[in-house]
mmCIF file of C-alpha atoms in Angstrom:
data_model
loop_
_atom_site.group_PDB
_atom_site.id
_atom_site.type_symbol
_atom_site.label_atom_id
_atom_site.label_comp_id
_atom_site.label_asym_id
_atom_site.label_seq_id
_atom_site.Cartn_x
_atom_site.Cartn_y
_atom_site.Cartn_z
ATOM 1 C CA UNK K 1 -14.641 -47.227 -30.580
ATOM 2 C CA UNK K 2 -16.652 -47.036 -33.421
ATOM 3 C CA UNK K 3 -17.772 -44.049 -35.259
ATOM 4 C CA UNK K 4 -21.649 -43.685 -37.007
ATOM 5 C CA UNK K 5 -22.142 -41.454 -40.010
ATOM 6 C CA UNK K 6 -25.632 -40.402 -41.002
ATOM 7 C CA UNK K 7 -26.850 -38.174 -43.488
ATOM 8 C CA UNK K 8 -30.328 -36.850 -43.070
ATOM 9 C CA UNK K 9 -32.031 -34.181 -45.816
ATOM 10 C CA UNK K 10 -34.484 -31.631 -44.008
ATOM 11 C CA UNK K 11 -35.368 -29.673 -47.122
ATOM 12 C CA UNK K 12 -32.458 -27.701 -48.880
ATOM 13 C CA UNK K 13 -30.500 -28.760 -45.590
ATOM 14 C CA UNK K 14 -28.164 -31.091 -45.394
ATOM 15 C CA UNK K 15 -27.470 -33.070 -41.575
ATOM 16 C CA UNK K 16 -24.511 -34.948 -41.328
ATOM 17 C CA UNK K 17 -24.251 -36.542 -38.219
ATOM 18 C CA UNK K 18 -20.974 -38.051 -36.896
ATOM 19 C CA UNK K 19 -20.095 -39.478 -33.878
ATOM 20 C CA UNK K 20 -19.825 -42.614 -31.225
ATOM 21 C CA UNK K 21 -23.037 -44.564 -29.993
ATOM 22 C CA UNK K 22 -25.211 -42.729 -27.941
ATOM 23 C CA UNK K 23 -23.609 -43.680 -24.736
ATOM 24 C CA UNK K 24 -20.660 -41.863 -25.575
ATOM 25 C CA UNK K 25 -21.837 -38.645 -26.588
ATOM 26 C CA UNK K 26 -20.293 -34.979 -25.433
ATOM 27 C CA UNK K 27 -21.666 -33.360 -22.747
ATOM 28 C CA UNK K 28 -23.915 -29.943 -23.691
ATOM 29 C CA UNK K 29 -20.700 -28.020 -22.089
ATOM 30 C CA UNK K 30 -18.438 -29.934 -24.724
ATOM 31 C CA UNK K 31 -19.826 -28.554 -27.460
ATOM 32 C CA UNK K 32 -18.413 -25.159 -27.113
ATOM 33 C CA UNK K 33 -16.557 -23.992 -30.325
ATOM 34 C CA UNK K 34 -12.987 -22.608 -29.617
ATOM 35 C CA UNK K 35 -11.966 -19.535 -31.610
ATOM 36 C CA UNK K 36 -8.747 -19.393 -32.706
ATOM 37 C CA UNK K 37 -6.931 -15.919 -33.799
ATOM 38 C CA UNK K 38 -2.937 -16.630 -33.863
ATOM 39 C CA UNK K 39 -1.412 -13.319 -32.898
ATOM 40 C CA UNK K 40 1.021 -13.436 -35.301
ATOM 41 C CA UNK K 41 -1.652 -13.174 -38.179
ATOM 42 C CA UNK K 42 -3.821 -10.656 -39.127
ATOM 43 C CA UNK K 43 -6.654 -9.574 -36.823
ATOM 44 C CA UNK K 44 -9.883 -10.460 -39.224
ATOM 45 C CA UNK K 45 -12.134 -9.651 -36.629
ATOM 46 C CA UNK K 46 -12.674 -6.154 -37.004
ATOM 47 C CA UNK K 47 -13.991 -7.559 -40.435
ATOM 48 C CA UNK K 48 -16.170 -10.297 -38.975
ATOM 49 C CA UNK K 49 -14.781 -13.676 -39.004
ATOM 50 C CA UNK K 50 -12.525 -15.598 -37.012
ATOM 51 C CA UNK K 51 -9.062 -17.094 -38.114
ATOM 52 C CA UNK K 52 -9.971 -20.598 -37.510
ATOM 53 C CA UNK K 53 -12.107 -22.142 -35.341
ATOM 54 C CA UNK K 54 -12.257 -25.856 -33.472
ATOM 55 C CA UNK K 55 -15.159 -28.151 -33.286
ATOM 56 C CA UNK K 56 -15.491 -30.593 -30.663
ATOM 57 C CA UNK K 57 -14.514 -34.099 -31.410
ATOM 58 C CA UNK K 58 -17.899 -35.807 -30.654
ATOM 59 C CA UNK K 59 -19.838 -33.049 -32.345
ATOM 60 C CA UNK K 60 -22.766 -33.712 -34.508
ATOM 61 C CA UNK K 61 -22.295 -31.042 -37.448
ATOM 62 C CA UNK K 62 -25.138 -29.491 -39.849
ATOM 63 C CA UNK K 63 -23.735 -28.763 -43.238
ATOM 64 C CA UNK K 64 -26.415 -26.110 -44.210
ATOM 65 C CA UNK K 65 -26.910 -25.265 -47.646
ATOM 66 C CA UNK K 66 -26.804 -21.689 -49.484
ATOM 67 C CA UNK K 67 -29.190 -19.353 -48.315
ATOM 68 C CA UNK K 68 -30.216 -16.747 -50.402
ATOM 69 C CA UNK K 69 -31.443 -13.194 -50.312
ATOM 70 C CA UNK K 70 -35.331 -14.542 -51.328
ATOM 71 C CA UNK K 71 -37.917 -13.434 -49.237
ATOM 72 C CA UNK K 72 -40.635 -16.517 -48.157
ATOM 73 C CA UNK K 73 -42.510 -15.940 -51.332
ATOM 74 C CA UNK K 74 -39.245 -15.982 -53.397
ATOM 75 C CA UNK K 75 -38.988 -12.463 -54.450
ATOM 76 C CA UNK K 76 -35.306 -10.829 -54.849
ATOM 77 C CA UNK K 77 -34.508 -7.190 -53.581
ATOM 78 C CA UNK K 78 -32.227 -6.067 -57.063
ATOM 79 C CA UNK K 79 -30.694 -4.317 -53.784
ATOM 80 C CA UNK K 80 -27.433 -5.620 -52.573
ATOM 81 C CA UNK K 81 -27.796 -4.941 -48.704
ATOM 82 C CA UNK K 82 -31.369 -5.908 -48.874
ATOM 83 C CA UNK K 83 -30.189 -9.215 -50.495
ATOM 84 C CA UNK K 84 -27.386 -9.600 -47.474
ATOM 85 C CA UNK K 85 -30.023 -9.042 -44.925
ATOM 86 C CA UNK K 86 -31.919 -11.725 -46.253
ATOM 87 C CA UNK K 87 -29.741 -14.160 -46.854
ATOM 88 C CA UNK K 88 -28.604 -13.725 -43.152
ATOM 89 C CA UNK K 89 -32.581 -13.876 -42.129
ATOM 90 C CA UNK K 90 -32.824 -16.792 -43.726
ATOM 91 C CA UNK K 91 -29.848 -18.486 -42.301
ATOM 92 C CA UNK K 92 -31.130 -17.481 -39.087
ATOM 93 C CA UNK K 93 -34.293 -19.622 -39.989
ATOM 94 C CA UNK K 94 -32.130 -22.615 -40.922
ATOM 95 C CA UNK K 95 -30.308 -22.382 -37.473
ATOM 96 C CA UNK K 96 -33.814 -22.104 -35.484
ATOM 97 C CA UNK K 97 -35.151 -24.834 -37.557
ATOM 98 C CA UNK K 98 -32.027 -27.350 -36.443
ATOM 99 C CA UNK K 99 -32.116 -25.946 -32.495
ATOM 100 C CA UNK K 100 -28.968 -24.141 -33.197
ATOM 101 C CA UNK K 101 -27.340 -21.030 -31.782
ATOM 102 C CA UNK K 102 -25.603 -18.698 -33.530
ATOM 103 C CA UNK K 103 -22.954 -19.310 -31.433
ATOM 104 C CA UNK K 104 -22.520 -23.040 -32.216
ATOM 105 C CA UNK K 105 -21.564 -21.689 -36.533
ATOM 106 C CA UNK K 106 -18.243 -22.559 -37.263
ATOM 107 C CA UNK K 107 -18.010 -22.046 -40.583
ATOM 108 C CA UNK K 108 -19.198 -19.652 -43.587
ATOM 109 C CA UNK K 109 -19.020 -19.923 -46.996
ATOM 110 C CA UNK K 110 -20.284 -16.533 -49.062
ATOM 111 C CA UNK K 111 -20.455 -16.502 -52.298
ATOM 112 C CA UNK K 112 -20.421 -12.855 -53.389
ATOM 113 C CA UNK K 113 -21.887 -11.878 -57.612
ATOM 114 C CA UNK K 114 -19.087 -9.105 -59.148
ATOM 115 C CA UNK K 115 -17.504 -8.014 -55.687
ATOM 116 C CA UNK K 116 -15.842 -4.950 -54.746
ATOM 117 C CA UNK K 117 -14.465 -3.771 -52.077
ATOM 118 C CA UNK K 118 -17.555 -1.557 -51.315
ATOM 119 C CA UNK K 119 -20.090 -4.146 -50.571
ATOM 120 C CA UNK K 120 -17.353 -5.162 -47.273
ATOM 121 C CA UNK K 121 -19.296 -3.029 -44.523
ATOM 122 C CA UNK K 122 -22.333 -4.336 -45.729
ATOM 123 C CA UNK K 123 -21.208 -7.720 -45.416
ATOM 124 C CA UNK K 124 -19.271 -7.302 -42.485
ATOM 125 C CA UNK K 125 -21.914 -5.152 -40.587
ATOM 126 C CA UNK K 126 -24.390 -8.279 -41.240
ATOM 127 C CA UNK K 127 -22.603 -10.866 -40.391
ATOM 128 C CA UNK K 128 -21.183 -9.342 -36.758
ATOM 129 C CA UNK K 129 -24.844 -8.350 -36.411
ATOM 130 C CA UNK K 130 -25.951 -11.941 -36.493
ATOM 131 C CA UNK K 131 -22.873 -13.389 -34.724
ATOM 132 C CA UNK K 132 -21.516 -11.121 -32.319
ATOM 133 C CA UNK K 133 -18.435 -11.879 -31.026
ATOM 134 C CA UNK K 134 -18.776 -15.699 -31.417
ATOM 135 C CA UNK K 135 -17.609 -14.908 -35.322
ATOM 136 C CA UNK K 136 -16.934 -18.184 -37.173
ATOM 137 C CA UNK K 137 -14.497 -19.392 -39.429
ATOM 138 C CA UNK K 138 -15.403 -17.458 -43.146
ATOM 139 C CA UNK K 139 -14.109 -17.634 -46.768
ATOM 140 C CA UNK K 140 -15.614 -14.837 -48.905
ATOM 141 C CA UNK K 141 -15.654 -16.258 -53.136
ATOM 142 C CA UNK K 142 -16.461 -13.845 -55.616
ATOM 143 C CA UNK K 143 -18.442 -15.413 -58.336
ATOM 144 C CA UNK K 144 -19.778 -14.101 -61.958
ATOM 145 C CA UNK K 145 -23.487 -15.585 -60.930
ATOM 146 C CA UNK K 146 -25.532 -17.599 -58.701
ATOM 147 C CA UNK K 147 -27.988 -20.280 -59.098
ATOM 148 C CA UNK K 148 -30.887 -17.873 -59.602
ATOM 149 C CA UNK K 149 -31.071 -14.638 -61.774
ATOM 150 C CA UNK K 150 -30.598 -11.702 -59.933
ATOM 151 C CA UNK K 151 -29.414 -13.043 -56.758
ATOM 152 C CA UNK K 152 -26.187 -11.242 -55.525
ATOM 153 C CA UNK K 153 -25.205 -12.870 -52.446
ATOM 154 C CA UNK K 154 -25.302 -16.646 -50.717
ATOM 155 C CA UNK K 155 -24.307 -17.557 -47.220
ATOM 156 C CA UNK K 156 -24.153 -21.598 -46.634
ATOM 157 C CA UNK K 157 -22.715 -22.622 -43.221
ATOM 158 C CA UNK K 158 -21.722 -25.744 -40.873
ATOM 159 C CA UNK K 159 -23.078 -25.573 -37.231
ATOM 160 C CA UNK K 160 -22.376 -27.616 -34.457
ATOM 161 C CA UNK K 161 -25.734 -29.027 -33.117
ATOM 162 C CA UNK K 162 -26.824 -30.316 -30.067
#
């Protein structure tokens, strides 16, 4: 069978839509991500994220871009945990905006500005405060600078949507 791809720009947010015709999509039930946390690797949970985690074949995913700590009139906190808060908020905007759960993330990409090992309970309170136990898949890359002066932290994601 044939597979469709379509890319569709809401915004700063990227769709890209994958799958067979119509008639062939997953059922709501099929669309459940599957964590994966080998035993015989490290437990990353307690630091909240997920080894690896499975999407359904016939998922349509959203590649969403970096969110930032701005607030809606684009003011920056020059506070770190502020910033993380934020960025999180805003994600959480993103998701709503698609019809996504938090539970349907698979992936997160954060992008962290001079990182230590201080700012991980901030980070890692935030992100099982938005996910729960349904913690995706995450890479953590500390960078020098972001896009924008005086933003510390960015969160981008890929969610499975219905």
């Amino acid at each position: 069978m044939s597979r469709t791809i379509n890319h569709v720009l809401i915004g700063g947010i990227i769709v890209m839509i994958t799958g067979t015709p119509a008639q062939a999509t997953a059922a709501e039930n099929d669309l459940k991500l599957t964590i994966v946390n080998p035993q015989n690797l490290y437990d990353p949970t307690p630091n909240g994220y997920s080894t690896a985690v499975i999407v359904p074949s016939d998922a349509r995913l959203a590649y969403i871009s970096g969110q930032g700590g701005q607030d809606s009139t684009g003011a920056l906190s020059p506070d770190f945990a502020v910033q993380v808060k934020q960025a999180y908020a805003n994600l959480g905007a993103a998701l709503d905006a698609l019809g996504a759960r938090r539970d349907q993330v698979a992936k997160l990409t954060v992008f962290v500005v001079d990182h230590d090992m201080s700012k991980l309970g901030v980070l890692t309170s935030s992100v099982k405060d938005m996910f729960g136990n349904a913690l995706p898949a995450q890479t953590l890359i500390p960078v020098p600078k972001l896009a924008v002066d005086g933003m510390l932290f960015e969160v981008e994601a890929v969610a499975v949507i219905d």
